[in-house]
PDB file of C-alpha atoms in Angstrom:
ATOM      1  CA  SER A   1      21.129  42.221 -30.364  1.00  0.00           C
ATOM      2  CA  THR A   2      18.882  44.278 -27.998  1.00  0.00           C
ATOM      3  CA  GLY A   3      17.051  47.673 -28.716  1.00  0.00           C
ATOM      4  CA  ALA A   4      14.078  49.640 -29.735  1.00  0.00           C
ATOM      5  CA  VAL A   5      13.012  48.637 -33.857  1.00  0.00           C
ATOM      6  CA  LYS A   6      11.578  51.057 -35.004  1.00  0.00           C
ATOM      7  CA  MET A   7       7.981  50.808 -36.296  1.00  0.00           C
ATOM      8  CA  GLN A   8       6.728  52.101 -39.472  1.00  0.00           C
ATOM      9  CA  PRO A   9       2.764  54.104 -38.473  1.00  0.00           C
ATOM     10  CA  LYS A  10      -0.165  51.997 -39.225  1.00  0.00           C
ATOM     11  CA  ALA A  11      -2.120  52.698 -42.747  1.00  0.00           C
ATOM     12  CA  GLU A  12      -4.772  54.373 -40.650  1.00  0.00           C
ATOM     13  CA  GLU A  13      -2.064  56.349 -38.441  1.00  0.00           C
ATOM     14  CA  LEU A  14      -0.668  58.068 -41.377  1.00  0.00           C
ATOM     15  CA  LYS A  15      -1.468  61.513 -41.688  1.00  0.00           C
ATOM     16  CA  PHE A  16      -0.917  64.856 -43.727  1.00  0.00           C
ATOM     17  CA  VAL A  17      -1.771  68.034 -43.466  1.00  0.00           C
ATOM     18  CA  THR A  18      -2.902  70.811 -45.963  1.00  0.00           C
ATOM     19  CA  LYS A  19      -3.218  73.910 -45.641  1.00  0.00           C
ATOM     20  CA  ASN A  20      -6.986  74.245 -45.756  1.00  0.00           C
ATOM     21  CA  ASP A  21      -7.685  71.246 -43.554  1.00  0.00           C
ATOM     22  CA  GLY A  22      -5.187  69.800 -41.135  1.00  0.00           C
ATOM     23  CA  TYR A  23      -4.770  66.548 -40.766  1.00  0.00           C
ATOM     24  CA  VAL A  24      -5.596  64.460 -44.003  1.00  0.00           C
ATOM     25  CA  HIS A  25      -5.904  60.640 -44.144  1.00  0.00           C
ATOM     26  CA  ILE A  26      -5.419  58.199 -47.307  1.00  0.00           C
ATOM     27  CA  HIS A  27      -8.716  56.933 -47.953  1.00  0.00           C
ATOM     28  CA  PRO A  28      -9.173  53.778 -47.444  1.00  0.00           C
ATOM     29  CA  SER A  29     -10.171  52.476 -51.516  1.00  0.00           C
ATOM     30  CA  SER A  30      -6.907  54.682 -52.177  1.00  0.00           C
ATOM     31  CA  VAL A  31      -4.134  52.260 -54.265  1.00  0.00           C
ATOM     32  CA  ASN A  32      -1.489  53.978 -51.675  1.00  0.00           C
ATOM     33  CA  TYR A  33      -3.633  53.458 -47.825  1.00  0.00           C
ATOM     34  CA  GLN A  34      -1.438  50.553 -47.096  1.00  0.00           C
ATOM     35  CA  THR A  35       1.579  52.455 -48.087  1.00  0.00           C
ATOM     36  CA  ARG A  36       3.372  53.193 -44.835  1.00  0.00           C
ATOM     37  CA  HIS A  37       6.890  55.376 -45.559  1.00  0.00           C
ATOM     38  CA  PHE A  38       6.783  57.350 -49.152  1.00  0.00           C
ATOM     39  CA  GLU A  39      10.826  58.823 -49.409  1.00  0.00           C
ATOM     40  CA  SER A  40       9.195  62.736 -49.427  1.00  0.00           C
ATOM     41  CA  PRO A  41       6.617  64.541 -47.248  1.00  0.00           C
ATOM     42  CA  TYR A  42       4.911  65.763 -50.396  1.00  0.00           C
ATOM     43  CA  LEU A  43       1.427  63.927 -51.412  1.00  0.00           C
ATOM     44  CA  VAL A  44      -1.048  65.568 -54.467  1.00  0.00           C
ATOM     45  CA  TYR A  45      -4.881  64.879 -54.708  1.00  0.00           C
ATOM     46  CA  HIS A  46      -7.448  64.352 -56.785  1.00  0.00           C
ATOM     47  CA  GLU A  47     -10.010  64.744 -54.794  1.00  0.00           C
ATOM     48  CA  LYS A  48     -10.650  64.815 -50.766  1.00  0.00           C
ATOM     49  CA  ILE A  49     -13.562  64.597 -49.014  1.00  0.00           C
ATOM     50  CA  LYS A  50     -15.360  64.352 -45.458  1.00  0.00           C
ATOM     51  CA  THR A  51     -16.298  61.108 -44.020  1.00  0.00           C
ATOM     52  CA  SER A  52     -15.988  60.805 -40.298  1.00  0.00           C
ATOM     53  CA  ARG A  53     -12.666  62.201 -40.912  1.00  0.00           C
ATOM     54  CA  VAL A  54     -11.107  64.473 -44.314  1.00  0.00           C
ATOM     55  CA  PHE A  55      -9.914  61.866 -46.777  1.00  0.00           C
ATOM     56  CA  ILE A  56      -8.204  62.398 -49.672  1.00  0.00           C
ATOM     57  CA  ARG A  57      -7.334  59.987 -52.133  1.00  0.00           C
ATOM     58  CA  ASP A  58      -5.858  59.883 -55.444  1.00  0.00           C
ATOM     59  CA  CYS A  59      -3.206  60.118 -54.127  1.00  0.00           C
ATOM     60  CA  SER A  60       1.274  60.193 -55.185  1.00  0.00           C
ATOM     61  CA  MET A  61       4.176  61.257 -53.993  1.00  0.00           C
ATOM     62  CA  VAL A  62       5.884  64.123 -55.216  1.00  0.00           C
ATOM     63  CA  SER A  63       9.339  65.246 -54.888  1.00  0.00           C
ATOM     64  CA  VAL A  64      10.587  68.320 -53.920  1.00  0.00           C
ATOM     65  CA  TYR A  65      12.059  69.698 -57.328  1.00  0.00           C
ATOM     66  CA  PRO A  66       8.647  68.444 -59.855  1.00  0.00           C
ATOM     67  CA  LEU A  67       6.973  70.028 -56.958  1.00  0.00           C
ATOM     68  CA  VAL A  68       8.677  73.408 -56.540  1.00  0.00           C
ATOM     69  CA  LEU A  69       9.553  72.971 -61.382  1.00  0.00           C
ATOM     70  CA  LEU A  70       5.805  71.877 -61.177  1.00  0.00           C
ATOM     71  CA  GLY A  71       3.815  73.127 -57.951  1.00  0.00           C
ATOM     72  CA  GLY A  72       1.010  76.745 -57.851  1.00  0.00           C
ATOM     73  CA  GLY A  73       2.489  80.134 -57.143  1.00  0.00           C
ATOM     74  CA  GLN A  74       5.484  82.468 -56.852  1.00  0.00           C
ATOM     75  CA  VAL A  75       8.960  80.336 -55.968  1.00  0.00           C
ATOM     76  CA  HIS A  76      10.661  82.969 -53.665  1.00  0.00           C
ATOM     77  CA  MET A  77      13.807  83.292 -51.540  1.00  0.00           C
ATOM     78  CA  GLN A  78      15.704  83.989 -48.371  1.00  0.00           C
ATOM     79  CA  LEU A  79      17.833  82.662 -46.043  1.00  0.00           C
ATOM     80  CA  GLN A  80      17.102  82.013 -42.164  1.00  0.00           C
ATOM     81  CA  LYS A  81      19.434  80.906 -40.122  1.00  0.00           C
ATOM     82  CA  GLY A  82      21.778  80.584 -42.415  1.00  0.00           C
ATOM     83  CA  GLU A  83      20.414  78.223 -44.463  1.00  0.00           C
ATOM     84  CA  PHE A  84      18.891  80.357 -47.637  1.00  0.00           C
ATOM     85  CA  LEU A  85      15.092  78.362 -47.751  1.00  0.00           C
ATOM     86  CA  ILE A  86      13.123  78.282 -51.114  1.00  0.00           C
ATOM     87  CA  SER A  87       8.436  78.823 -50.676  1.00  0.00           C
ATOM     88  CA  LEU A  88       6.020  78.146 -52.725  1.00  0.00           C
ATOM     89  CA  ASP A  89       2.425  79.165 -50.956  1.00  0.00           C
ATOM     90  CA  ASP A  90       3.697  81.969 -49.214  1.00  0.00           C
ATOM     91  CA  GLY A  91       6.028  79.936 -46.871  1.00  0.00           C
ATOM     92  CA  TRP A  92       3.468  77.231 -45.728  1.00  0.00           C
ATOM     93  CA  ILE A  93       5.625  75.087 -48.487  1.00  0.00           C
ATOM     94  CA  ARG A  94       9.661  75.568 -47.505  1.00  0.00           C
ATOM     95  CA  PHE A  95      13.084  73.749 -47.834  1.00  0.00           C
ATOM     96  CA  VAL A  96      16.752  74.385 -47.904  1.00  0.00           C
ATOM     97  CA  ALA A  97      18.377  74.741 -50.589  1.00  0.00           C
ATOM     98  CA  ALA A  98      22.179  73.221 -50.651  1.00  0.00           C
ATOM     99  CA  SER A  99      23.595  75.982 -51.347  1.00  0.00           C
ATOM    100  CA  HIS A 100      22.743  79.914 -53.246  1.00  0.00           C
ATOM    101  CA  GLN A 101      23.291  78.974 -55.781  1.00  0.00           C
ATOM    102  CA  VAL A 102      21.350  75.766 -56.077  1.00  0.00           C
ATOM    103  CA  ALA A 103      18.411  77.769 -55.042  1.00  0.00           C
ATOM    104  CA  GLU A 104      19.486  80.590 -56.990  1.00  0.00           C
ATOM    105  CA  LEU A 105      19.324  77.930 -59.808  1.00  0.00           C
ATOM    106  CA  VAL A 106      15.470  76.448 -58.951  1.00  0.00           C
ATOM    107  CA  LYS A 107      14.246  79.421 -59.102  1.00  0.00           C
ATOM    108  CA  GLU A 108      15.364  80.618 -62.028  1.00  0.00           C
ATOM    109  CA  LEU A 109      14.206  77.432 -63.668  1.00  0.00           C
ATOM    110  CA  ARG A 110      11.145  77.463 -62.369  1.00  0.00           C
ATOM    111  CA  CYS A 111      10.762  81.351 -64.230  1.00  0.00           C
ATOM    112  CA  GLU A 112      11.693  79.568 -67.545  1.00  0.00           C
ATOM    113  CA  LEU A 113       9.577  76.863 -67.374  1.00  0.00           C
ATOM    114  CA  ASP A 114       6.573  79.680 -66.985  1.00  0.00           C
ATOM    115  CA  GLN A 115       7.810  81.609 -69.827  1.00  0.00           C
ATOM    116  CA  LEU A 116       8.279  78.343 -72.418  1.00  0.00           C
ATOM    117  CA  LEU A 117       4.613  77.394 -71.256  1.00  0.00           C
ATOM    118  CA  GLN A 118       3.200  80.599 -72.173  1.00  0.00           C
ATOM    119  CA  ASP A 119       4.316  80.808 -75.380  1.00  0.00           C
ATOM    120  CA  LYS A 120       3.691  77.296 -75.000  1.00  0.00           C
ATOM    121  CA  ILE A 121      -0.769  79.102 -75.054  1.00  0.00           C
ATOM    122  CA  LYS A 122       0.779  81.822 -77.116  1.00  0.00           C
ATOM    123  CA  ASN A 123       2.429  79.258 -79.893  1.00  0.00           C
ATOM    124  CA  PRO A 124       0.115  75.821 -79.791  1.00  0.00           C
ATOM    125  CA  SER A 125       1.802  74.804 -82.551  1.00  0.00           C
ATOM    126  CA  MET A 126       5.331  75.250 -80.964  1.00  0.00           C
ATOM    127  CA  ASP A 127       7.454  72.416 -80.807  1.00  0.00           C
ATOM    128  CA  LEU A 128       9.125  72.724 -77.213  1.00  0.00           C
ATOM    129  CA  CYS A 129      11.806  69.818 -78.141  1.00  0.00           C
ATOM    130  CA  MET A 130      12.074  71.494 -81.840  1.00  0.00           C
ATOM    131  CA  CYS A 131      13.094  75.050 -80.495  1.00  0.00           C
ATOM    132  CA  PRO A 132      16.622  75.672 -78.933  1.00  0.00           C
ATOM    133  CA  ARG A 133      15.291  76.979 -76.019  1.00  0.00           C
ATOM    134  CA  GLY A 134      12.401  74.929 -74.978  1.00  0.00           C
ATOM    135  CA  SER A 135      14.595  71.443 -75.600  1.00  0.00           C
ATOM    136  CA  ARG A 136      17.949  72.969 -73.347  1.00  0.00           C
ATOM    137  CA  ILE A 137      15.023  74.144 -70.944  1.00  0.00           C
ATOM    138  CA  ILE A 138      13.826  70.157 -71.087  1.00  0.00           C
ATOM    139  CA  GLY A 139      16.582  68.882 -71.147  1.00  0.00           C
ATOM    140  CA  MET A 140      17.796  70.498 -67.970  1.00  0.00           C
ATOM    141  CA  ILE A 141      13.969  70.192 -65.888  1.00  0.00           C
ATOM    142  CA  VAL A 142      14.453  66.178 -66.807  1.00  0.00           C
ATOM    143  CA  LYS A 143      18.378  65.601 -65.518  1.00  0.00           C
ATOM    144  CA  LEU A 144      16.932  67.414 -62.014  1.00  0.00           C
ATOM    145  CA  VAL A 145      14.445  65.309 -62.401  1.00  0.00           C
ATOM    146  CA  THR A 146      15.616  62.037 -62.259  1.00  0.00           C
ATOM    147  CA  THR A 147      19.220  62.901 -60.569  1.00  0.00           C
ATOM    148  CA  GLN A 148      17.892  64.323 -57.218  1.00  0.00           C
TER     149      GLN A 148
END
């Protein structure tokens, strides 16, 4: 057969964007440095350093639903050009939802999780898996994250 085959970028060519620093690269000492393709375009990282350029270390890929459910900041939903968008961090991170119902359910699940965690902070001895509300919320999150 003939034709061009799309090549994965070299490790040193792969870069990500942060809100405050622009482009960042995975540090050569990171275990993910040789990874040339991530299923999700989002990474979480522990450390960011600047030498010859800005690098991140101790990074892991994160999928959309864990990011929406466990990421910081408020979750917002809006209709834009016929698509329902779920946004985080004042709109800097945005996802397209399959439908208005999916967007509303994800937003509501995030609110329920936030409230459950606040309840746990107020009452540290509360067993989240034994209380009916907590076990339902955790079960829904596990199902969503494992079946996405």
